[in-house]
Coordinates of C-alpha atoms in Angstrom, one line a residue:
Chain A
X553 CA -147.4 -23.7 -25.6
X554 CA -145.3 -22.4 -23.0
X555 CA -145.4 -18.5 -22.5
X556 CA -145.4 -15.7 -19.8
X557 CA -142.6 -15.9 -17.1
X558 CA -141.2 -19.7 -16.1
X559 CA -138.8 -20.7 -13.6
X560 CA -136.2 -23.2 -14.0
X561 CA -137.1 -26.1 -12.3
X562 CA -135.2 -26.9 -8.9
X563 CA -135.3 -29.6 -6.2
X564 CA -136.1 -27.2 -3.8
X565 CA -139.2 -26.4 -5.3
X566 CA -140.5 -29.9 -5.1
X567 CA -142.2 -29.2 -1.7
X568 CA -144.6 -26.4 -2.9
X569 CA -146.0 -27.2 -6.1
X570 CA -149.3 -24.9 -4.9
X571 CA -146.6 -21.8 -5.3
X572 CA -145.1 -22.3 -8.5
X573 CA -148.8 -23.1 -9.8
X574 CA -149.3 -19.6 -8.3
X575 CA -146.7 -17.7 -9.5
X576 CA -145.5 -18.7 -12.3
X577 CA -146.9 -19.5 -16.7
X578 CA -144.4 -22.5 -17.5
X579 CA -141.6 -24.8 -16.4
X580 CA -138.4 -25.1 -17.8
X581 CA -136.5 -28.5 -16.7
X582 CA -132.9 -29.4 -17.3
X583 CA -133.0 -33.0 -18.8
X584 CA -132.7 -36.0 -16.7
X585 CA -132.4 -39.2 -18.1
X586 CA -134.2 -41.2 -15.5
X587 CA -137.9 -41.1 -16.5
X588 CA -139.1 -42.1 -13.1
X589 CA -137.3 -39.2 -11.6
X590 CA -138.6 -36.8 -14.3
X591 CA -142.0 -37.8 -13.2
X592 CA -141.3 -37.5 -9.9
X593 CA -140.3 -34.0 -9.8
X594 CA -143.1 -32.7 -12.5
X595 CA -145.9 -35.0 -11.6
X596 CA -147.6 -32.4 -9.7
X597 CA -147.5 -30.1 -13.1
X598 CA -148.1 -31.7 -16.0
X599 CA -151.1 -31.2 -17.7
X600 CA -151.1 -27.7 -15.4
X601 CA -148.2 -25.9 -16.6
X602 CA -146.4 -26.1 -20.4
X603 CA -142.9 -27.8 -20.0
X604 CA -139.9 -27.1 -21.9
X605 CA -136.6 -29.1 -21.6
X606 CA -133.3 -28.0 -21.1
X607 CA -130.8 -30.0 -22.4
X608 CA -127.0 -29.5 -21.0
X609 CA -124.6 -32.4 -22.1
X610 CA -125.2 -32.9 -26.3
X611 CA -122.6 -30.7 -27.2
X612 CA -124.4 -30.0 -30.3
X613 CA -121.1 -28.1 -31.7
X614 CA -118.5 -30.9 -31.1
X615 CA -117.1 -32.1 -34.7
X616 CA -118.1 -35.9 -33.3
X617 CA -122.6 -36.1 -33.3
X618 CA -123.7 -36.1 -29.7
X619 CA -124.3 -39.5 -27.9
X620 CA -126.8 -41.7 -29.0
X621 CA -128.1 -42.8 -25.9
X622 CA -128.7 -39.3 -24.4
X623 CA -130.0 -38.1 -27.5
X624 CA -133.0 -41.0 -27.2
X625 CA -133.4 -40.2 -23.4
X626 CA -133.8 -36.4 -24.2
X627 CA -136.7 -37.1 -27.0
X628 CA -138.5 -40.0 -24.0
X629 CA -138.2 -36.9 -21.8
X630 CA -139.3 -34.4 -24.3
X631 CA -142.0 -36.9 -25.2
X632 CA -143.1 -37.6 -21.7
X633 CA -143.9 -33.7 -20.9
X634 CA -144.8 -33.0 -24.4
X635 CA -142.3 -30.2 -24.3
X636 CA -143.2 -26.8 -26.4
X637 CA -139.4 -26.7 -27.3
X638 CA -136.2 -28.0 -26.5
X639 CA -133.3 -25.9 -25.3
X640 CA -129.5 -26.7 -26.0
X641 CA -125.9 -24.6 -26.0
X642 CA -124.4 -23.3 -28.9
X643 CA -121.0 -24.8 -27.7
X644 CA -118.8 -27.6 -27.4
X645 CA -117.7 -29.2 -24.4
X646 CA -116.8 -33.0 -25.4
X647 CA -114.3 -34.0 -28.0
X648 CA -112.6 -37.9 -27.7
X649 CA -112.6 -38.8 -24.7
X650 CA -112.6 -35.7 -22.4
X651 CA -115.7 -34.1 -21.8
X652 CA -115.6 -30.9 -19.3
X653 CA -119.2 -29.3 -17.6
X654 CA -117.8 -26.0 -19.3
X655 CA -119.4 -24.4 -22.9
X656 CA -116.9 -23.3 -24.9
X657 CA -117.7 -21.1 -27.4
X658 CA -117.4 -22.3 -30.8
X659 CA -115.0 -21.0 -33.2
X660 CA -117.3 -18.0 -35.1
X661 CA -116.1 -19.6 -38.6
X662 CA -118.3 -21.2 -41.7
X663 CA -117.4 -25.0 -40.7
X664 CA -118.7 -24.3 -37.5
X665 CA -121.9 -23.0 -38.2
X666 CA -122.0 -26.2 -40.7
X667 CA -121.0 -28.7 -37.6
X668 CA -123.3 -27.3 -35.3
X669 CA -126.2 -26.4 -37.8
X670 CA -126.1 -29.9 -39.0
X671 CA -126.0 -31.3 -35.3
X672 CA -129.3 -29.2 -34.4
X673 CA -131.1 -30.0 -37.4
X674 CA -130.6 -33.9 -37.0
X675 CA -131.9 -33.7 -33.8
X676 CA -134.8 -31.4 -34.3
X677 CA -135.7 -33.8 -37.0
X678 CA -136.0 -36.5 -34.4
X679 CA -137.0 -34.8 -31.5
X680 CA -140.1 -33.9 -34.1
X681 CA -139.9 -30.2 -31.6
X682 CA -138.8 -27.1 -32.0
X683 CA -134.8 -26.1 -31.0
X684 CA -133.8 -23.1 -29.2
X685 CA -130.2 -22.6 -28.6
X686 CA -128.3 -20.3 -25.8
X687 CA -125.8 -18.5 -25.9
X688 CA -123.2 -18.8 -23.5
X689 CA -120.7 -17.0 -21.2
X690 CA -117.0 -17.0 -22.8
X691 CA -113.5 -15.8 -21.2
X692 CA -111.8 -17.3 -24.4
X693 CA -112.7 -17.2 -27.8
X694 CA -110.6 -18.6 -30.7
X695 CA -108.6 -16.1 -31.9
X696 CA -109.1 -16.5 -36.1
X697 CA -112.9 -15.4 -36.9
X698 CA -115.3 -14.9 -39.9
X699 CA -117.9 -13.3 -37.7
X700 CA -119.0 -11.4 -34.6
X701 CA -120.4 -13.5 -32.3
X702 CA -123.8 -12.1 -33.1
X703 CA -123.6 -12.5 -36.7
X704 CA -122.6 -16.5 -35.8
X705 CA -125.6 -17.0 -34.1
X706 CA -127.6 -15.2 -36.8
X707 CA -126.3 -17.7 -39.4
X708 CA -126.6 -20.9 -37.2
X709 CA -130.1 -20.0 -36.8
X710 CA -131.3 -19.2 -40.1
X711 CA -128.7 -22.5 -41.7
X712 CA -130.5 -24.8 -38.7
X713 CA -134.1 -23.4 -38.3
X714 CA -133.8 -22.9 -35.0
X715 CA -134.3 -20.3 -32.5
X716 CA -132.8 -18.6 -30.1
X717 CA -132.4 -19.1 -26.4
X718 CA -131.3 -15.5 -25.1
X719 CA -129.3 -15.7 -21.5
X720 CA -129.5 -12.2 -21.1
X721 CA -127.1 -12.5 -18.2
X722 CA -124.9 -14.0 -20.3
X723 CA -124.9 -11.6 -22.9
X724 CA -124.8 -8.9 -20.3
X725 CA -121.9 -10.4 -18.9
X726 CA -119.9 -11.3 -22.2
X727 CA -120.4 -7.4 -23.4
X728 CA -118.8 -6.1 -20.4
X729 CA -115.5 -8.6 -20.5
X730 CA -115.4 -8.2 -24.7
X731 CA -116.1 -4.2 -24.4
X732 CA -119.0 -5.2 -27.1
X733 CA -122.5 -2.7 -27.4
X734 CA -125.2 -5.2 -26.6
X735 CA -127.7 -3.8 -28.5
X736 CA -125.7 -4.0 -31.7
X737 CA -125.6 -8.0 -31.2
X738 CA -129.7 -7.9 -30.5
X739 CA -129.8 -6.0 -33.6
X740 CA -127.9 -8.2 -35.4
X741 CA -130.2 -11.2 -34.0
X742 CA -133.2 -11.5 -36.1
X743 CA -136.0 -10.6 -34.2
X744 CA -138.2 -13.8 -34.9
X745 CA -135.7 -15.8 -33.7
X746 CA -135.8 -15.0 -30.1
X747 CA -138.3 -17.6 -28.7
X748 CA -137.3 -17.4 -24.8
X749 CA -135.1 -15.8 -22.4
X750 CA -133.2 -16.9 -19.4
X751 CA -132.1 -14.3 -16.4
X752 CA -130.5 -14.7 -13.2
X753 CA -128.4 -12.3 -11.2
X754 CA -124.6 -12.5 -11.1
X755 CA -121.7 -11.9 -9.3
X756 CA -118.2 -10.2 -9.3
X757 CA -115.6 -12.3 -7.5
X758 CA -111.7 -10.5 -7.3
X759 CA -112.8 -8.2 -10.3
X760 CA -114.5 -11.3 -12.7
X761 CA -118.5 -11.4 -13.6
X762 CA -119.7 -15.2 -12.7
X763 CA -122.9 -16.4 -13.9
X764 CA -123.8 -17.3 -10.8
X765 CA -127.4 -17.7 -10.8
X766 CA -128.2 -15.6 -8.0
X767 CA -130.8 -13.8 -6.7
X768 CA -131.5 -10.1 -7.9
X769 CA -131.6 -9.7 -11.8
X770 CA -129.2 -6.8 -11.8
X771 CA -131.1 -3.4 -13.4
X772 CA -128.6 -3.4 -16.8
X773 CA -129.7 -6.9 -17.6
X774 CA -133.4 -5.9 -17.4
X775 CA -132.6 -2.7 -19.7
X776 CA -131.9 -5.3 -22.3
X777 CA -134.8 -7.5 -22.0
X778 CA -137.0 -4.6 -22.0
X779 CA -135.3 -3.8 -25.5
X780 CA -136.0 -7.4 -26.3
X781 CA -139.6 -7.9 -25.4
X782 CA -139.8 -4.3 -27.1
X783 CA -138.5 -5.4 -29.9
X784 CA -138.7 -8.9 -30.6
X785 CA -141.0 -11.5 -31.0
X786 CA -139.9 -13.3 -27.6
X787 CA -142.7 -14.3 -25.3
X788 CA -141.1 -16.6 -23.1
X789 CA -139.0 -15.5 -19.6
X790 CA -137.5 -17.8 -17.3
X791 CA -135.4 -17.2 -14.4
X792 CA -132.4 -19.4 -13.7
X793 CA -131.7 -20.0 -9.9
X794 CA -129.0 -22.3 -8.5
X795 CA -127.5 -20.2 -5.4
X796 CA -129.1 -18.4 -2.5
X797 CA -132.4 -20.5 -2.6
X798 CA -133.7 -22.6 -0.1
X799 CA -137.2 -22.3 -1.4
X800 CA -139.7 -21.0 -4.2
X801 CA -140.3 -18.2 -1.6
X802 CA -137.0 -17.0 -2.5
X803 CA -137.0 -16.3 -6.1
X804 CA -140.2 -14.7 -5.8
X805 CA -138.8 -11.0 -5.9
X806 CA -137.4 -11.6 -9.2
X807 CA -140.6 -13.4 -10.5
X808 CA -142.5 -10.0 -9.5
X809 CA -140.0 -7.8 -11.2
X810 CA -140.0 -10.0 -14.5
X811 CA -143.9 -10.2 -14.8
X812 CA -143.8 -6.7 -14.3
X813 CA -141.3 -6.5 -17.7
X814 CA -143.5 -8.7 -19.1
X815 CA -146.5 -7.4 -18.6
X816 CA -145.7 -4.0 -19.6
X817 CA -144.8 -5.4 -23.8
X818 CA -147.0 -8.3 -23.7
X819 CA -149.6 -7.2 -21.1
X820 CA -151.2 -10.1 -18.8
X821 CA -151.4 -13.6 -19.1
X822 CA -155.0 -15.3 -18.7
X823 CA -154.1 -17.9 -16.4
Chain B
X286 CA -108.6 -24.4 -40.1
X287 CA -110.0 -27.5 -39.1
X288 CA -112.5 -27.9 -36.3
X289 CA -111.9 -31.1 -34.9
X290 CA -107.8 -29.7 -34.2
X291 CA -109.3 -26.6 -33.1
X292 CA -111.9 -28.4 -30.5
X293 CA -108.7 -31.3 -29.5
X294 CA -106.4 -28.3 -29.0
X295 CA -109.1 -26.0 -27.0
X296 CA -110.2 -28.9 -24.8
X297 CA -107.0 -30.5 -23.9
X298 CA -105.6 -26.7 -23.0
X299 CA -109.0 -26.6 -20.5
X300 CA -107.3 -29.7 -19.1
X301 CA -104.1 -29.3 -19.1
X302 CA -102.3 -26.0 -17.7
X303 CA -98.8 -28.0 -18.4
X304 CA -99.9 -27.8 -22.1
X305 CA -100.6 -24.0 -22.6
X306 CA -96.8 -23.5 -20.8
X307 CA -95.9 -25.9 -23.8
X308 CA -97.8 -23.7 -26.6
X309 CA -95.7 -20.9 -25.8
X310 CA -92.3 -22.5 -24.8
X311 CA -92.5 -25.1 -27.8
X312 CA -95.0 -24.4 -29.6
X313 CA -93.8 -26.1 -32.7
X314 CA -94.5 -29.8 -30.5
X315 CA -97.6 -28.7 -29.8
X316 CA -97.6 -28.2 -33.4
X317 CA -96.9 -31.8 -34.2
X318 CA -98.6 -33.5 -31.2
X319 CA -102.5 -32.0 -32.4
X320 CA -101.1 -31.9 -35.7
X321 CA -102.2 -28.2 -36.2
X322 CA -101.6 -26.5 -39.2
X323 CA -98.9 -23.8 -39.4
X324 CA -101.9 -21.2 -39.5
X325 CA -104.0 -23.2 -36.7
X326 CA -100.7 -23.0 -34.8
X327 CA -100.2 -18.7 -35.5
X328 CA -103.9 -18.3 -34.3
X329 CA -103.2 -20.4 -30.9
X330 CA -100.1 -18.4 -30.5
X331 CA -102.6 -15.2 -30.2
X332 CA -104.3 -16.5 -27.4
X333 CA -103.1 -14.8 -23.6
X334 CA -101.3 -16.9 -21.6
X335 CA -103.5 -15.3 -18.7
X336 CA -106.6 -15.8 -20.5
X337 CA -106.1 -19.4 -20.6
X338 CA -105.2 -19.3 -17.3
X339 CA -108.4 -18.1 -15.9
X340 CA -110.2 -20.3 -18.6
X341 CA -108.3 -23.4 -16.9
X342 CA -109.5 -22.2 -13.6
X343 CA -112.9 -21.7 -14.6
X344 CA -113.1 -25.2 -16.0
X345 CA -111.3 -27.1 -13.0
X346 CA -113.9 -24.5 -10.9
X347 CA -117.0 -25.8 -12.7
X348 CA -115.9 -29.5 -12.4
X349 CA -115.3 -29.3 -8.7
X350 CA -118.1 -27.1 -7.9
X351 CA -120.5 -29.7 -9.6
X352 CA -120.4 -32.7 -7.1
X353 CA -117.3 -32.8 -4.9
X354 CA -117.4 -28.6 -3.8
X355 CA -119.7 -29.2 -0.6
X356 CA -116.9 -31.8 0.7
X357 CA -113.6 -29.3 0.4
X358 CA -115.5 -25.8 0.7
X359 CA -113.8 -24.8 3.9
X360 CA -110.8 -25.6 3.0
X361 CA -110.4 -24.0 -0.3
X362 CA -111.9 -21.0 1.8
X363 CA -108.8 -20.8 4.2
X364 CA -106.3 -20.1 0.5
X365 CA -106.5 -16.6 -0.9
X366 CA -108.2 -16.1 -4.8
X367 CA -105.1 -16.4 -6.5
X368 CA -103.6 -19.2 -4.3
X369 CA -106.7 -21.5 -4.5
X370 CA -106.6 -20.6 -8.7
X371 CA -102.7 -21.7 -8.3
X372 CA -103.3 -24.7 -6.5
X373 CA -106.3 -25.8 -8.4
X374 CA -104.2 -25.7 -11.8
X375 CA -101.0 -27.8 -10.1
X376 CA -103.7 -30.1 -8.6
X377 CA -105.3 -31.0 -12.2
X378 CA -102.4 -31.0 -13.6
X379 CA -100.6 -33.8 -11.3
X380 CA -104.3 -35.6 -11.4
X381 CA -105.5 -35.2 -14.9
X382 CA -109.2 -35.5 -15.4
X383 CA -110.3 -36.2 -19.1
X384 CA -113.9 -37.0 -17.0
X385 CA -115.0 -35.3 -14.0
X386 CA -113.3 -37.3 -11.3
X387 CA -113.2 -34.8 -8.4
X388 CA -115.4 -37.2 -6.4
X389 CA -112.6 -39.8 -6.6
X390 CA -109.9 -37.2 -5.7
X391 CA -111.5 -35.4 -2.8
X392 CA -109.0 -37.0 -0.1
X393 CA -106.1 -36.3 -2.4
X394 CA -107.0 -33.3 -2.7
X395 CA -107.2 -32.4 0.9
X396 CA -104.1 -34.1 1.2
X397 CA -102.6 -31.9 -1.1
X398 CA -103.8 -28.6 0.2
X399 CA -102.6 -29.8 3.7
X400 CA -99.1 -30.3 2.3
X401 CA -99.7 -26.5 0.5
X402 CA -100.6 -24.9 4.3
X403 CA -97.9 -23.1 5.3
X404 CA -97.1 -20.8 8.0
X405 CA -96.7 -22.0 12.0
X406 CA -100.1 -21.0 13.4
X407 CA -101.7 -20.5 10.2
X408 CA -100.9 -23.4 8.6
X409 CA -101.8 -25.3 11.9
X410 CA -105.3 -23.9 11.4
X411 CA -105.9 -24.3 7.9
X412 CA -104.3 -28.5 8.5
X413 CA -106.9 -28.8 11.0
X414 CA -109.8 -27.7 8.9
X415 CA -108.5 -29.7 6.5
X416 CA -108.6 -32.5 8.6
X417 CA -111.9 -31.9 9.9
X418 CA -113.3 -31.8 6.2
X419 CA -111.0 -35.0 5.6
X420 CA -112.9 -36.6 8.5
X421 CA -116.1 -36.1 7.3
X422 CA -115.9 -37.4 4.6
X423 CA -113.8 -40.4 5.5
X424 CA -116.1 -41.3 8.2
X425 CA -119.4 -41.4 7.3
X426 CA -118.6 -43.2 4.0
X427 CA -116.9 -46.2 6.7
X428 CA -119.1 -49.0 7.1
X429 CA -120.4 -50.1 10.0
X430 CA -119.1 -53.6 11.6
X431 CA -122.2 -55.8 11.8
X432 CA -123.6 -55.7 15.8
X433 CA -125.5 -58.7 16.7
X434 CA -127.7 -59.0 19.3
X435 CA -130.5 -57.1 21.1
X436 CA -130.5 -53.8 22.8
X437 CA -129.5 -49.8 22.3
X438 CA -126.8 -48.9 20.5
X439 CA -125.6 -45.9 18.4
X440 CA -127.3 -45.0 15.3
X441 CA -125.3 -46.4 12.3
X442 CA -123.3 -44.1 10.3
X443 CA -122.6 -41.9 13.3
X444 CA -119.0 -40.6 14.1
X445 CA -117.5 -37.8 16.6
X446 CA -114.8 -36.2 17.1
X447 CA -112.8 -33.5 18.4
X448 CA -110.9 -30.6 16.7
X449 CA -108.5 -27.4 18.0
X450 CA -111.5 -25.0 17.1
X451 CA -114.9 -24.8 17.6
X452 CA -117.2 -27.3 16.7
X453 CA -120.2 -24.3 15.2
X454 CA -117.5 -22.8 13.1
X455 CA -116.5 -25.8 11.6
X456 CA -119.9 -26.4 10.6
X457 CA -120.6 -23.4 9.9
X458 CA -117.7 -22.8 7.9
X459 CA -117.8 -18.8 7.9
X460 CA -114.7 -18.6 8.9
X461 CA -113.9 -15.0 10.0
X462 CA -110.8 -12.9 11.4
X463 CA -111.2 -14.1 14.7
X464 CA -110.3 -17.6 13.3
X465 CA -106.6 -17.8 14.8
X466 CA -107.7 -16.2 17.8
X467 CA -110.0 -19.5 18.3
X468 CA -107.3 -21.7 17.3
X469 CA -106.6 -24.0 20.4
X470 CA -110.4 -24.0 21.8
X471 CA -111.5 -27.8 21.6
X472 CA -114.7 -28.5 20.2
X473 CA -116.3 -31.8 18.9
X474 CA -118.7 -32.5 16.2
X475 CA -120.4 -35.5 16.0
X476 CA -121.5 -36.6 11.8
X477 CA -124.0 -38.7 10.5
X478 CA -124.8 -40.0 6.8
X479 CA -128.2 -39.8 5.9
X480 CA -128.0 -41.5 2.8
X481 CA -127.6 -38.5 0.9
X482 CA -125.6 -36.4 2.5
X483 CA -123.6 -35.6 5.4
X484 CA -125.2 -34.0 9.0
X485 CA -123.3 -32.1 11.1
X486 CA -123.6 -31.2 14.5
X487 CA -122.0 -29.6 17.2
X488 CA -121.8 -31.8 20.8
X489 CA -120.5 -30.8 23.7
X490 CA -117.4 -32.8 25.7
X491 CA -120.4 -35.2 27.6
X492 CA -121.7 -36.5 24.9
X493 CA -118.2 -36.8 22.7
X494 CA -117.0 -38.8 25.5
X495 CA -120.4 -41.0 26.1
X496 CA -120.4 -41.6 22.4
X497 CA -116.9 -42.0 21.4
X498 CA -117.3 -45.3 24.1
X499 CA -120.5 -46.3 22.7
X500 CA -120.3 -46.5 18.8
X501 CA -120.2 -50.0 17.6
X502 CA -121.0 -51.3 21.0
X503 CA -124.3 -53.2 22.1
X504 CA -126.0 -51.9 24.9
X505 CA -128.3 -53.3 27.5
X506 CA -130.5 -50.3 29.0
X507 CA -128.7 -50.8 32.3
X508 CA -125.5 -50.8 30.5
X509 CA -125.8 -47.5 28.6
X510 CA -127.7 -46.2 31.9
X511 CA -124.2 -46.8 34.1
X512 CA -122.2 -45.7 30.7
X513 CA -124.1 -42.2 30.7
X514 CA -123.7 -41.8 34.7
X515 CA -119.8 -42.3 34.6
X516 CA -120.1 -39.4 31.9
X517 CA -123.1 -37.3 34.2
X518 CA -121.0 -37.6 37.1
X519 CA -118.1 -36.1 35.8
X520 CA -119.2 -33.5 34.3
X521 CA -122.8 -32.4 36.7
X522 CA -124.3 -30.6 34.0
X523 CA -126.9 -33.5 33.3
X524 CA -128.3 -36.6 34.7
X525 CA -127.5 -39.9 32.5
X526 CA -131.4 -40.0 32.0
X527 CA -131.5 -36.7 30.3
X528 CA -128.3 -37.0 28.2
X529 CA -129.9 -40.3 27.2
X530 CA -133.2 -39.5 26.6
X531 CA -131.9 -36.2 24.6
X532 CA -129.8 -38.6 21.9
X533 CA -132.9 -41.0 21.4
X534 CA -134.9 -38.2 20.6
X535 CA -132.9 -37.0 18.2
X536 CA -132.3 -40.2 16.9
X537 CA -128.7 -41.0 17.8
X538 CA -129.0 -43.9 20.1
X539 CA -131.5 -46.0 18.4
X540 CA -133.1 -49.4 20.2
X541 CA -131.7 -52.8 18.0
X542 CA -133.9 -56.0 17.6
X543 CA -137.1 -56.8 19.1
X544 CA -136.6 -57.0 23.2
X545 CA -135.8 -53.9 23.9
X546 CA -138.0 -51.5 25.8
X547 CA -137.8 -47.9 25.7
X548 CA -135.1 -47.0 27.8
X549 CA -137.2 -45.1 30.0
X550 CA -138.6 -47.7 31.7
X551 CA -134.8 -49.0 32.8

């Protein structure tokens, strides 16, 4: 079972698998659907480090059921790395025939918690693994709503079983654009829900936070997943990395700084 | 409210910046179009105009950054924040992208930020770095003709060229102040596909001129050695047998078929 601090797999890593055996408890990997190129890049892990999958394209909130075909490639994937869970975004990002690489946050209303609860139960049915869904980063909302945000991920999770993916980042983030206490939301998420958490530094470009997935996990974003592992069953940390690396030697600082969170609530992993 | 008009509406407005100037200017054909209800239509109506703006951005951001952002990178960079946000949203809404086509559109693209440069000197400088991007990609997805025959000849895939700036910062692409100040310096840059993606170097004048006359050509070893001391001559900062030897090394002249000896023995 993966737990401790992960990384988020990266082709840049694929050079030193001796340093992310090293450094880091488990592998998270955002779904391919080429099984020959999943094996290529995790060959020198399984078996060594737990794997969970990522998934990015399902659109588990869309009123249409997510693709067939990348549904089946998922569980092969899944199957292949005997994954601990399976990670997807509560969002929509496909509807007809346009489909954009952008989550939209879904509409916080009954009929969408039905949509997507519906959606993520089907497919942890025939996954046969757990679901964890993330929250995601939102400049737009639609305007008519039942619920907080918060309280909409509390329901999907308790109508769909599933758990929670925490971007910290993102949450971060969204409470500084929304004026919104973070704390209140982690309140309001129950706290055996919270099954992993994803971090990554971000940027401010002309006056707007971006998720950019840099380097250095800013200090406000590590208050809250201090409250977190403090207070919540969570057990799993990965850091998300997709600018400013060239190689594992680079995210290294913030795998120190988040073993050192992790450590403190959960104290150290046998490994 | 319905959730399938909701997501329709939501996702054609991340598409579509004409269609959010329609919301507000007529909203009741936007109405009929995604057959909203009248409260579906009052809630659309409280979204900001600038919020779906910067949501439009974002998405036509995401989409470009995903594949096609390495190929128009320097460009964009030459356009202030709010220009390049501007021109992004009249560029996707000309070219309207219900998939991710940036990788189709990358020449138009650069074709239409070239017509947006303006300006006399600046928009001289921000065409040419256009162009330079333009050429990149252009000529390294060109095939090369078919050479028969034995001998040396110039790796395949390889193209130079020359530009009004220097070659390093083109590569480089960290454009700074200084930029207009270097406007007018000739460099040349030669590129090569790898398969994967494109490399870039910077050459100096020698070797632009010894390979501009040598790609696609077949060379004996005498041939290329009289080639590269026309070129030597002129310019006295190398003999032909280093300024050959130096682009076999680094694998731009490369030997064709089976007769060929290593050069150094011509």
């Amino acid at each position: 079972m993966a737990r401790g601090v992960g990384i988020g797999y990266r082709s840049q890593f694929t050079n030193t698998p001796e340093l992310l055996l090293q450094h880091v408890d488990f592998l998270e990997y955002n779904q391919r659907p080429n099984l020959e190129a999943v094996q290529a890049d995790l060959g020198p892990f399984l078996g060594k480090l737990p794997v969970v999958i990522h998934s990015i394209n399902l659109s588990l909130g869309s009123v249409e059921p997510p693709a067939e075909q990348r549904v089946e490639a998922l569980k092969r994937t899944a199957d292949f790395v005997n994954a601990s869970w399976v990670s997807e975004h509560l969002s929509y990002s496909r509807v007809g025939d346009i489909e954009i690489e952008n989550f939209i946050a879904l509409p916080y209303t009954d009929e969408a918690i039905e949509v997507a609860s519906k959606h993520i139960l089907d497919l942890q049915n025939f996954l046969g693994r757990p679901m964890i869904m993330e929250n995601v980063t939102h400049h737009i909302t639609w305007p008519v709503k039942q619920y907080s945000e918060a309280e909409f991920i509390k329901r999907v999770m308790l109508s769909a079983d599933c758990g929670l993916l925490l971007d910290v980042t993102n949450l971060y983030l969204n409470s500084v654009v929304h004026k919104y206490d973070p704390i209140e939301y982690l309140k309001t998420i129950p706290r055996d829900r919270v099954v992993q958490l994803h971090l990554a530094g971000h940027t401010e470009t002309d006056g707007e936070l971006v998720d950019s997935h840099v380097g250095g996990i800013d200090p406000k974003v590590m208050e809250l997943t201090e409250w977190v592992m403090d207070n919540t069953s969570c057990d799993a940390m990965i850091i998300e990395r997709d600018n400013q690396l060239e190689t594992f030697n680079d995210v290294l600082e913030d795998v120190a700084l988040c073993r050192s969170v992790y450590q403190k609530y959960r104290g150290a992993m046998e490994r | 409210m319905s959730l399938q008009q909701i997501q329709s509406l939501m996702l054609n407005l991340s598409i579509k910046p004409q269609l959010s100037n329609q919301l507000f200017a007529d909203p009741s054909s936007v109405q009929a179009s995604y057959d909203l209800a009248d409260h579906e239509l009052q809630a659309a109506l409280q979204l900001q105009a600038r919020d779906l703006e910067a949501f439009q951005t974002h998405v036509a951001l995401k989409r470009l950054n995903r594949l096609a952002m390495p190929y128009v990178t320097r460009s964009l960079s030459l356009f202030s924040s709010s220009s390049r946000a501007r021109l992004l949203r009249e560029f996707v809404t000309i070219h309207e992208m219900k998939q991710n086509f940036w990788m189709q559109n990358i020449i138009t693209f650069l074709d239409f930020l070239a017509d947006k440069a303006t300006g006399d000197k600046h928009g001289d400088l921000q065409r040419e770095v256009i162009a330079f991007e333009k050429w990149v990609y252009e000529s390294c997805r060109a095939t090369d003709e078919e050479v028969s025959g034995t001998g040396l000849r110039v790796a395949s895939r390889v193209r130079v060229a020359t530009f009004q700036l220097p070659g390093e910062l083109l590569i480089d692409g960290k454009f700074q102040e200084a930029l207009p100040e270097l406007f007018g310096t000739q460099g040349f840059v030669l590129a090569q596909w790898n398969g994967a993606e494109v490399d870039l170097y910077e050459i100096d004048s020698g070797y632009y001129d010894f390979l501009k006359q040598g790609i696609g050509r077949m060379f004996t070893s005498q041939e290329l050695l009289v080639l590269a001391e026309g070129i030597a001559v002129r310019y006295e900062e190398r003999t032909a047998h280093e300024m050959i030897e130096e682009l076999y090394e680094a694998g731009i002249l490369v030997t064709h078929g089976k007769e060929v000896k290593s050069w150094l023995e011509v």
